[in-house]
mmCIF file of C-alpha atoms in Angstrom:
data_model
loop_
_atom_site.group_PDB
_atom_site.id
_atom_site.type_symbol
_atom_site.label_atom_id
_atom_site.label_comp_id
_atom_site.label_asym_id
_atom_site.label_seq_id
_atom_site.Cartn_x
_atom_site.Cartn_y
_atom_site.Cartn_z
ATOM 1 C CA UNK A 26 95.202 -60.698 205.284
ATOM 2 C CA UNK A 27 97.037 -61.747 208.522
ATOM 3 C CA UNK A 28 100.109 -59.584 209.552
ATOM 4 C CA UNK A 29 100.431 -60.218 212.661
ATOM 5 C CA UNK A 30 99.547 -63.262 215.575
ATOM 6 C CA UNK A 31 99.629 -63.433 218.983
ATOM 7 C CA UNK A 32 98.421 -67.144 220.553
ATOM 8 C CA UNK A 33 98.683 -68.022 223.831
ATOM 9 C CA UNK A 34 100.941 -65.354 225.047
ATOM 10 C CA UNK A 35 102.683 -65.416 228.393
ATOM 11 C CA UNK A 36 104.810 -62.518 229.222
ATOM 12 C CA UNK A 37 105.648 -61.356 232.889
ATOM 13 C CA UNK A 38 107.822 -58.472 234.703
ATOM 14 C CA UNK A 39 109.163 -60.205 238.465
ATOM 15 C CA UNK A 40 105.726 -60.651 240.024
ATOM 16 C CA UNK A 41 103.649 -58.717 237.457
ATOM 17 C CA UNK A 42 101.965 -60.613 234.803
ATOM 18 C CA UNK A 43 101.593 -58.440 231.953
ATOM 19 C CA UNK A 44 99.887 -61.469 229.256
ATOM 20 C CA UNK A 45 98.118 -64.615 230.304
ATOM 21 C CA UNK A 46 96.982 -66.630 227.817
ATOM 22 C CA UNK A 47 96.764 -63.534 225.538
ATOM 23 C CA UNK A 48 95.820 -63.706 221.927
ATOM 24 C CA UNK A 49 95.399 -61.444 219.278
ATOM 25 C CA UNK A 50 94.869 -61.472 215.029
ATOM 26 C CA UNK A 51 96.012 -58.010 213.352
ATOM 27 C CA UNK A 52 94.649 -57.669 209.614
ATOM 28 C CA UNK A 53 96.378 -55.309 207.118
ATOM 29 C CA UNK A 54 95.444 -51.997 207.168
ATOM 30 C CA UNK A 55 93.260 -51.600 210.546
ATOM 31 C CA UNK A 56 93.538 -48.502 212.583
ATOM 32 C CA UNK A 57 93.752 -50.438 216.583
ATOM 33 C CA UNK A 58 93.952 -48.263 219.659
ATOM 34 C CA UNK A 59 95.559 -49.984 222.554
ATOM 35 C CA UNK A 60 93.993 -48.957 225.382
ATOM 36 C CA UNK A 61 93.941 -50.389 229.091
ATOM 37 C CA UNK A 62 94.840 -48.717 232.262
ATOM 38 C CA UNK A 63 98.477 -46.785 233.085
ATOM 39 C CA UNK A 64 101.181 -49.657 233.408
ATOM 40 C CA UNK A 65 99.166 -52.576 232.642
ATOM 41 C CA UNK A 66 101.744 -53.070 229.937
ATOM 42 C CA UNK A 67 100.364 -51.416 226.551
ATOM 43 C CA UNK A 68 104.060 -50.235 226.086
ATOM 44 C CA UNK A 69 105.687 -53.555 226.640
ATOM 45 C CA UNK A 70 103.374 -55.062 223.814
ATOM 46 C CA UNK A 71 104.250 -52.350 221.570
ATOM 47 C CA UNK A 72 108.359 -53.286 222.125
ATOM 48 C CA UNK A 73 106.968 -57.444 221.401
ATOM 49 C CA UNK A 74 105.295 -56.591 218.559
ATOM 50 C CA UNK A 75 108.501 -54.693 217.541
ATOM 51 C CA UNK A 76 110.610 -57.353 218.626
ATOM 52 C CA UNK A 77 112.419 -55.626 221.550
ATOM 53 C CA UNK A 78 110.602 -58.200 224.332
ATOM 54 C CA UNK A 79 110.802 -61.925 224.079
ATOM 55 C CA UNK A 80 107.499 -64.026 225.261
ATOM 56 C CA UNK A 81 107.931 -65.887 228.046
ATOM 57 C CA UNK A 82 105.917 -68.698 226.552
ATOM 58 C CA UNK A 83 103.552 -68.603 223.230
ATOM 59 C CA UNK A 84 103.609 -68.086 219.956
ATOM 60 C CA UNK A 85 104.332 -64.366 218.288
ATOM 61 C CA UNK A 86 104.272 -64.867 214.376
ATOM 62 C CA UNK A 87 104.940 -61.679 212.251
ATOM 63 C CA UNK A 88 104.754 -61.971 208.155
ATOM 64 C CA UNK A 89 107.772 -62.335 206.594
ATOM 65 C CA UNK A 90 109.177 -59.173 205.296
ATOM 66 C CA UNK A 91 107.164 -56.697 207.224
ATOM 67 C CA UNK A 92 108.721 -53.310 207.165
ATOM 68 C CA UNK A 93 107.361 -52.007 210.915
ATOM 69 C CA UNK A 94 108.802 -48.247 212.440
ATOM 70 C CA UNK A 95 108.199 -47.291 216.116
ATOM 71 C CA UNK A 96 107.314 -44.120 218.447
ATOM 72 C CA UNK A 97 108.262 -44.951 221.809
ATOM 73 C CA UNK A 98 107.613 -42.802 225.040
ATOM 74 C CA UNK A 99 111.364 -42.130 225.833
ATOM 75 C CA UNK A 100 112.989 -39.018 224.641
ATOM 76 C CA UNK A 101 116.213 -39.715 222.143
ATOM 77 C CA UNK A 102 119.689 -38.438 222.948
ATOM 78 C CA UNK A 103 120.535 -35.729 222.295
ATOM 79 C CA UNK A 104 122.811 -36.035 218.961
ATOM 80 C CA UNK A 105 124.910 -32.839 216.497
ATOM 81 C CA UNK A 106 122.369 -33.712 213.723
ATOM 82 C CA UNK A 107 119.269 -31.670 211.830
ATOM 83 C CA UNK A 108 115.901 -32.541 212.502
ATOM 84 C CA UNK A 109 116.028 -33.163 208.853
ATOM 85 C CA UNK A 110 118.612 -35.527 208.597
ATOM 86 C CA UNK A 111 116.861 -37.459 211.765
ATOM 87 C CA UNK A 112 113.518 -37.990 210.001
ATOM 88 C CA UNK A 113 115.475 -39.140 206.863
ATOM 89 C CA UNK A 114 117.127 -41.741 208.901
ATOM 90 C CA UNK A 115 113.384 -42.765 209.406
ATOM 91 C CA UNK A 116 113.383 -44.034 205.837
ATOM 92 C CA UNK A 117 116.290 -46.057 206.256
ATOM 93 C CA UNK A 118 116.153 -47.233 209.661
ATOM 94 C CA UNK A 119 112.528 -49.926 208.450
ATOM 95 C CA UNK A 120 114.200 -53.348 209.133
ATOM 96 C CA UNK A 121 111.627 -56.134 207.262
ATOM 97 C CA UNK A 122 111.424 -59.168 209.186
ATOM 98 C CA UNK A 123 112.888 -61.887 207.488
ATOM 99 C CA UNK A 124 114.098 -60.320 204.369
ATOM 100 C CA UNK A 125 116.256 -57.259 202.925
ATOM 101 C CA UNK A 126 115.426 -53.277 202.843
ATOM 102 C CA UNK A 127 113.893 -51.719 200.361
ATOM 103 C CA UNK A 128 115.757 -49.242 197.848
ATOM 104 C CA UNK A 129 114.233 -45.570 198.295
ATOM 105 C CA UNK A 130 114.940 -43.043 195.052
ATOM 106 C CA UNK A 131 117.057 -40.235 195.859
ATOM 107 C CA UNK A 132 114.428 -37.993 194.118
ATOM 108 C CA UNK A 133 111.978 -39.235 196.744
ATOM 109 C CA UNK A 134 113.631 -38.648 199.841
ATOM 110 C CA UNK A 135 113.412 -34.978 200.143
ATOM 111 C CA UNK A 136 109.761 -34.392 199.354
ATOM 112 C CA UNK A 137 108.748 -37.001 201.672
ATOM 113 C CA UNK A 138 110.687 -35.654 204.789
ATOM 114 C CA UNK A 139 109.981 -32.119 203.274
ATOM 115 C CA UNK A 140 105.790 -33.122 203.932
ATOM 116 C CA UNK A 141 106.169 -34.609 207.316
ATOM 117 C CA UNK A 142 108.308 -31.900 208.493
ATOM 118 C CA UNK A 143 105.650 -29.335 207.223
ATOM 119 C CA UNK A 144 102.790 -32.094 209.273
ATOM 120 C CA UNK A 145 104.572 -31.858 212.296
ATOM 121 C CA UNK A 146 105.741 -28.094 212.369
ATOM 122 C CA UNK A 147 109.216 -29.003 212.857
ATOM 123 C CA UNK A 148 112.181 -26.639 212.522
ATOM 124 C CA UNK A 149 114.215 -28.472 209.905
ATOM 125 C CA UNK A 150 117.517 -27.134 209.898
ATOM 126 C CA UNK A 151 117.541 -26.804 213.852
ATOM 127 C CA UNK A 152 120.493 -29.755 216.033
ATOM 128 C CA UNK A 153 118.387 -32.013 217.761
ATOM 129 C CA UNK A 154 120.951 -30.675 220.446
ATOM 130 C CA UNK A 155 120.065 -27.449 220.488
ATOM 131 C CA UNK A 156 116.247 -29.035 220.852
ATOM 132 C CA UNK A 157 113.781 -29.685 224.031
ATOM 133 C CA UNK A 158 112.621 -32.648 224.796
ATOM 134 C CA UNK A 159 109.292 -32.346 223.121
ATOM 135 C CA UNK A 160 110.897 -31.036 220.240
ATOM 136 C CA UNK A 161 113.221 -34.032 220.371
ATOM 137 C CA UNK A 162 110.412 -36.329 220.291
ATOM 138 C CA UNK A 163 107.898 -34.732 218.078
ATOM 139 C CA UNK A 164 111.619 -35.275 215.248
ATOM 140 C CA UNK A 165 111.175 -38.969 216.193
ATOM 141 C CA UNK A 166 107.318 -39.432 215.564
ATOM 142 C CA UNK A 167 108.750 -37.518 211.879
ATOM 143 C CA UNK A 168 111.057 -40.672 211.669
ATOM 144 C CA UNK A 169 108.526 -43.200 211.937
ATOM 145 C CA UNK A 170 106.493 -41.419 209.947
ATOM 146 C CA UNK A 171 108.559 -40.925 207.136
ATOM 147 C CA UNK A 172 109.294 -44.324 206.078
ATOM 148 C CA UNK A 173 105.958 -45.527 204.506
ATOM 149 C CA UNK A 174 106.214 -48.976 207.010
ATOM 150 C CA UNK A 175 103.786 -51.681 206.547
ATOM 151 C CA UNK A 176 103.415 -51.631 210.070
ATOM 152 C CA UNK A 177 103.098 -48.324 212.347
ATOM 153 C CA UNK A 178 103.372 -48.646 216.256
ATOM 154 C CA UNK A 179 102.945 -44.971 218.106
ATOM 155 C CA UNK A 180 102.862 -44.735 221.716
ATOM 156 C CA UNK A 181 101.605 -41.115 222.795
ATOM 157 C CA UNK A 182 101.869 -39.635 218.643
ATOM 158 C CA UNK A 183 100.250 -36.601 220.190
ATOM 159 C CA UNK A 184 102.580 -36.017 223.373
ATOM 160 C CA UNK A 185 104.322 -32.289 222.403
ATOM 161 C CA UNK A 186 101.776 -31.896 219.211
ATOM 162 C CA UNK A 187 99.600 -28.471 218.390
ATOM 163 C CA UNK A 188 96.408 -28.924 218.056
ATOM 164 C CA UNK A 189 96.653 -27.658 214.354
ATOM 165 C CA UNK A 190 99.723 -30.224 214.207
ATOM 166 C CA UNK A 191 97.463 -33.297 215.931
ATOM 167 C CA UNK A 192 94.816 -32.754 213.224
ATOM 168 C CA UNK A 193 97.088 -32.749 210.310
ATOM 169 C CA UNK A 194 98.556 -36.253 212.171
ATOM 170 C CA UNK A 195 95.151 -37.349 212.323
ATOM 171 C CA UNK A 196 94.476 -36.863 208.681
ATOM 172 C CA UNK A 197 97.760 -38.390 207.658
ATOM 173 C CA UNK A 198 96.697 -41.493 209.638
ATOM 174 C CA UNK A 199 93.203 -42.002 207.989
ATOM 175 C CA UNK A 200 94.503 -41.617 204.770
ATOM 176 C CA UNK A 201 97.633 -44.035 204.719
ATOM 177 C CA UNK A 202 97.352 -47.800 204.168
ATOM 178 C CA UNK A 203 99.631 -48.560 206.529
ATOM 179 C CA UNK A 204 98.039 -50.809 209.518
ATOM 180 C CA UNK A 205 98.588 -48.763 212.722
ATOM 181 C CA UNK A 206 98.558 -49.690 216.544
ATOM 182 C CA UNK A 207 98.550 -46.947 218.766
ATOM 183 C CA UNK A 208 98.522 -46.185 222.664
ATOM 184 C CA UNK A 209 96.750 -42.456 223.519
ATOM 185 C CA UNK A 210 94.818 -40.607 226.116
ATOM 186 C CA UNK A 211 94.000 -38.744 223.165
ATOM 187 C CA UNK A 212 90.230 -39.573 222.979
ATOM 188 C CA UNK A 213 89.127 -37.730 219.934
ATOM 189 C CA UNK A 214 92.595 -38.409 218.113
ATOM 190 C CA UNK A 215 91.260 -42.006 219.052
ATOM 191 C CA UNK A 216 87.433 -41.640 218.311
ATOM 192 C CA UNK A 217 87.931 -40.637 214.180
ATOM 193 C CA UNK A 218 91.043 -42.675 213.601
ATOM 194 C CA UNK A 219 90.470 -46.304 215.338
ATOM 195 C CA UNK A 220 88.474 -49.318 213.283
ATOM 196 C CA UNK A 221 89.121 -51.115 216.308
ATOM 197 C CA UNK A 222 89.718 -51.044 219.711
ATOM 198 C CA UNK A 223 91.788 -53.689 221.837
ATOM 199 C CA UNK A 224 91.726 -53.075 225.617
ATOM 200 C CA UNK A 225 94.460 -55.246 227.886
ATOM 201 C CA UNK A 226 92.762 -56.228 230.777
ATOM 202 C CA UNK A 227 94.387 -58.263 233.416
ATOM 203 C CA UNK A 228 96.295 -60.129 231.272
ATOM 204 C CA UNK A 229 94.330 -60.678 228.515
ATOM 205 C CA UNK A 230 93.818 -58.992 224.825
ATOM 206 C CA UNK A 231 89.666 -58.284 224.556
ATOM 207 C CA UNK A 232 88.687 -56.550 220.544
ATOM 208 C CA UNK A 233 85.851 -54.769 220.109
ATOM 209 C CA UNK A 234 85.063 -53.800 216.714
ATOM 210 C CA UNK A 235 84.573 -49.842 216.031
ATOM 211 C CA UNK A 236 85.640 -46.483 217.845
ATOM 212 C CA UNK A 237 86.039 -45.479 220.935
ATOM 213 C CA UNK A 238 82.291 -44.119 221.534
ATOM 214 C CA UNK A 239 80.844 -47.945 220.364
ATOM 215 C CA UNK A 240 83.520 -49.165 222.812
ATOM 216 C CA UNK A 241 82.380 -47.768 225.616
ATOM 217 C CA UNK A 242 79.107 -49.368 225.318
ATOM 218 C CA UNK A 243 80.364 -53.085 224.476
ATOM 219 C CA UNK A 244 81.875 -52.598 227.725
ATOM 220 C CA UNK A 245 79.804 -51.373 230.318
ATOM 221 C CA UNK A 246 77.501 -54.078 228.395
ATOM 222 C CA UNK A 247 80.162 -56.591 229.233
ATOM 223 C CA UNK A 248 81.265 -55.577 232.693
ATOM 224 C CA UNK A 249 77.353 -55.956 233.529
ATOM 225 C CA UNK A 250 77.434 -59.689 232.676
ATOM 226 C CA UNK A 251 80.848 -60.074 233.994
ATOM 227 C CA UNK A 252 79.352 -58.775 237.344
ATOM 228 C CA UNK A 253 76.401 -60.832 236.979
ATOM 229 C CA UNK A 254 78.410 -64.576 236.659
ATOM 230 C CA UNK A 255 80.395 -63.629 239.737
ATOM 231 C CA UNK A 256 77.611 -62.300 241.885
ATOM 232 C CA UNK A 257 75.887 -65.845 241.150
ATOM 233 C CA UNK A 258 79.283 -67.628 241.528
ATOM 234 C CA UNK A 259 80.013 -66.040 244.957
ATOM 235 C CA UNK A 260 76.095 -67.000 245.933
ATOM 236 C CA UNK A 261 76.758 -70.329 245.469
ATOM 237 C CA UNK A 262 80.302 -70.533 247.040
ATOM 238 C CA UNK A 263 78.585 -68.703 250.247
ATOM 239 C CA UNK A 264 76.167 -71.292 250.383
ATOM 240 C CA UNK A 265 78.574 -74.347 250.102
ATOM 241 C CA UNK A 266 80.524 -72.775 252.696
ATOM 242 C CA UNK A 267 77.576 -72.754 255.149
ATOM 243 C CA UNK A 268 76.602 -76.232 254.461
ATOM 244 C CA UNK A 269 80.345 -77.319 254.756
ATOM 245 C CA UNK A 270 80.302 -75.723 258.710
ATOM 246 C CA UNK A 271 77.361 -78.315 259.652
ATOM 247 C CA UNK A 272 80.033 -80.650 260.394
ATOM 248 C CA UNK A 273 79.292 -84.398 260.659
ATOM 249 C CA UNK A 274 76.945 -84.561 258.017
ATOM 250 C CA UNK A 275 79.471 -83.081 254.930
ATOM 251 C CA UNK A 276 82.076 -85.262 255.881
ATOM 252 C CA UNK A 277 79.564 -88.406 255.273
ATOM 253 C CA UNK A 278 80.793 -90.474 252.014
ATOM 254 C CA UNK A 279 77.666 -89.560 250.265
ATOM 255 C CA UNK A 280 79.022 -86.238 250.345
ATOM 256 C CA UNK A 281 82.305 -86.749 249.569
ATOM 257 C CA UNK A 282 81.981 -85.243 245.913
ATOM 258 C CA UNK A 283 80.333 -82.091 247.266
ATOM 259 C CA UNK A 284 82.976 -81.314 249.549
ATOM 260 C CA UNK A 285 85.419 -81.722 246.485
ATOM 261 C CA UNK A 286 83.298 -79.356 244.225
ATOM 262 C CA UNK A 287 83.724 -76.619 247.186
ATOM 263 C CA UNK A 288 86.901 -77.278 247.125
ATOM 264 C CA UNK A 289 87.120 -76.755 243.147
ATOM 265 C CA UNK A 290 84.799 -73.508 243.531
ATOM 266 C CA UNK A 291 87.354 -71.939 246.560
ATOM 267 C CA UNK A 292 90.132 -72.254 243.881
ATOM 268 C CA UNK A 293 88.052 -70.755 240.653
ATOM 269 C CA UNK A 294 87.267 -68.152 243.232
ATOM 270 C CA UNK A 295 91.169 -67.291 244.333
ATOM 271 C CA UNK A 296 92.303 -67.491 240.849
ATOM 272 C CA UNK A 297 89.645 -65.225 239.605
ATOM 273 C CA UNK A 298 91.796 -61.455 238.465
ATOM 274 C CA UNK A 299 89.670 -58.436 239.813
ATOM 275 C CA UNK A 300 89.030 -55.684 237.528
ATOM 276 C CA UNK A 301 91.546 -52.674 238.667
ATOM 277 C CA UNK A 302 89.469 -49.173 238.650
ATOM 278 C CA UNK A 303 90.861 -46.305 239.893
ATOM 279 C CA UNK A 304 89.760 -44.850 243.430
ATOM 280 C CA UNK A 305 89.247 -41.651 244.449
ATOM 281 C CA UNK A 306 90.571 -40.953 247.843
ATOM 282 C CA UNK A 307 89.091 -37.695 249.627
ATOM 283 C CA UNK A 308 89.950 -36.374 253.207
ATOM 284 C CA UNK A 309 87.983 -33.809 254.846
ATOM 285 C CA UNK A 310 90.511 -31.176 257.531
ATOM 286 C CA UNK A 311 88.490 -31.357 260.592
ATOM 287 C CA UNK A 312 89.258 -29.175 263.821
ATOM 288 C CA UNK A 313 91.604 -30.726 266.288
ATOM 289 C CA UNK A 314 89.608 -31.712 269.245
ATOM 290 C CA UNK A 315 90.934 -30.710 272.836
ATOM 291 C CA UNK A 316 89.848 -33.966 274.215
ATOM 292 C CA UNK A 317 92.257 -36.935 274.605
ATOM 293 C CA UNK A 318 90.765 -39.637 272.486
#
């Protein structure tokens, strides 16, 4: 069953385009990593999905009544409260979209803040002000935890986390059948929990079915034919561009239509988004030379 929709999203930051024509299907229960490189704009979905960001133009449709809770990257203010009491809030704090909160037993409440606070190795009875950031944050990821949400969004869930702490997370994720989307550098965390895995690439939402280890080969396999189509496509543009420098002969009417298909293929080609990599950047010391250059 559909939860969520994304069609024909168009979201953008000042010059930066964050979704072009995006689109994107989320079915209840899946486990989706996010993934795509650092500020591409994995966060920014996370706040749409949540309904913190407004599409520029599109369509964003969420089912009525969906109870969704949120980890976000920012560390909370500091507040005079228990860690306790701010996972509790957690439980309370699930706005559904389009219709009214559920009523949580009283008899409930305890064990289920009780568990996550035991998950997370949290110091129950400590102020969130008399907590570090981490600590602060690792009290939040309890909150959105806590609340049982038909939806889960978690940006970082392992940021502060022991690794005796991320495995008990982990667990706790491939056991609930709540439908989780999460952002992580965490590759294993990523690797046993993910049935699916949707990269944001220039603009654009891309799915590909499995972990992260199945992803990595659905890509490489489709960056291959990706590099193939444009090596062919810049072939041919070279090619009209020599013809086009004869002169005379491309400005005869016979070859009217071929000047206005290079003119067609030197738009495709300045339209066309290169893939962003990373470089490495390396710069050997040398001796300074005594000889005026």
């Amino acid at each position: 069953m559909n939860i969520v929709r994304l069609v024909g999203a168009e979201l953008a930051y000042g010059e930066q385009k964050l979704l072009s024509d995006a689109s994107f299907v989320l079915q209840a229960g899946e486990k989706v990593a996010l993934i795509g490189r650092n500020g591409i704009g994995k966060s920014t979905l996370l706040k749409l999905l949540q309904g913190e960001v407004v599409l520029d133009d599109g369509e964003l449709w969420v089912e009525q009544g969906l109870r969704v809770a949120a980890l976000h990257q920012s560390v909370p203010d500091v507040v005079d409260q228990t860690i306790f009491d701010i996972i509790k809030l957690g439980i309370y704090n699930i706005e559904p979209t389009g219709g009214e909160a559920d009523e949580v037993a009283d008899w409930n409440i305890e064990h289920r803040v009780e568990k996550i606070i035991d998950v997370l190795e949290l110091p129950g009875e400590k102020l969130m002000s008399e907590c570090s950031g981490g600590l602060r944050r690792r009290a939040m990821l309890g909150q959105a935890l806590v609340g049982n949400a038909d939806l889960l969004l978690l940006d970082e869930p392992t940021n502060h986390l022991e690794i005796a702490a991320i495995d008990k997370l982990q667990d706790m994720l491939l056991a609930t059948t709540t439908t989780v989307i999460m952002v992580s550098h965490d590759r294993a965390l990523v690797d046993k929990v993910a049935s699916r895995i949707v990269e944001l690439d220039r603009g654009t939402l891309i799915s590909y079915p499995g972990n992260y280890a199945e992803y990595l080969v659905r890509k490489q396999l489709n960056d291959e034919i990706e590099a193939t189509a444009n090596k062919k496509f810049d072939r041919n543009l070279a090619q009209e561009e020599v013809w086009i420098r004869q002169g005379i002969k491309a400005r005869r009417t016979r070859n009217e239509g071929r000047v206005r298909r290079l003119q067609s293929l030197r738009k495709e080609r300045s339209a066309r988004v290169l893939k962003q990599g990373s470089a490495r950047l390396s710069v050997d010391a040398q001796h300074q030379s005594g000889s005026i250059v």
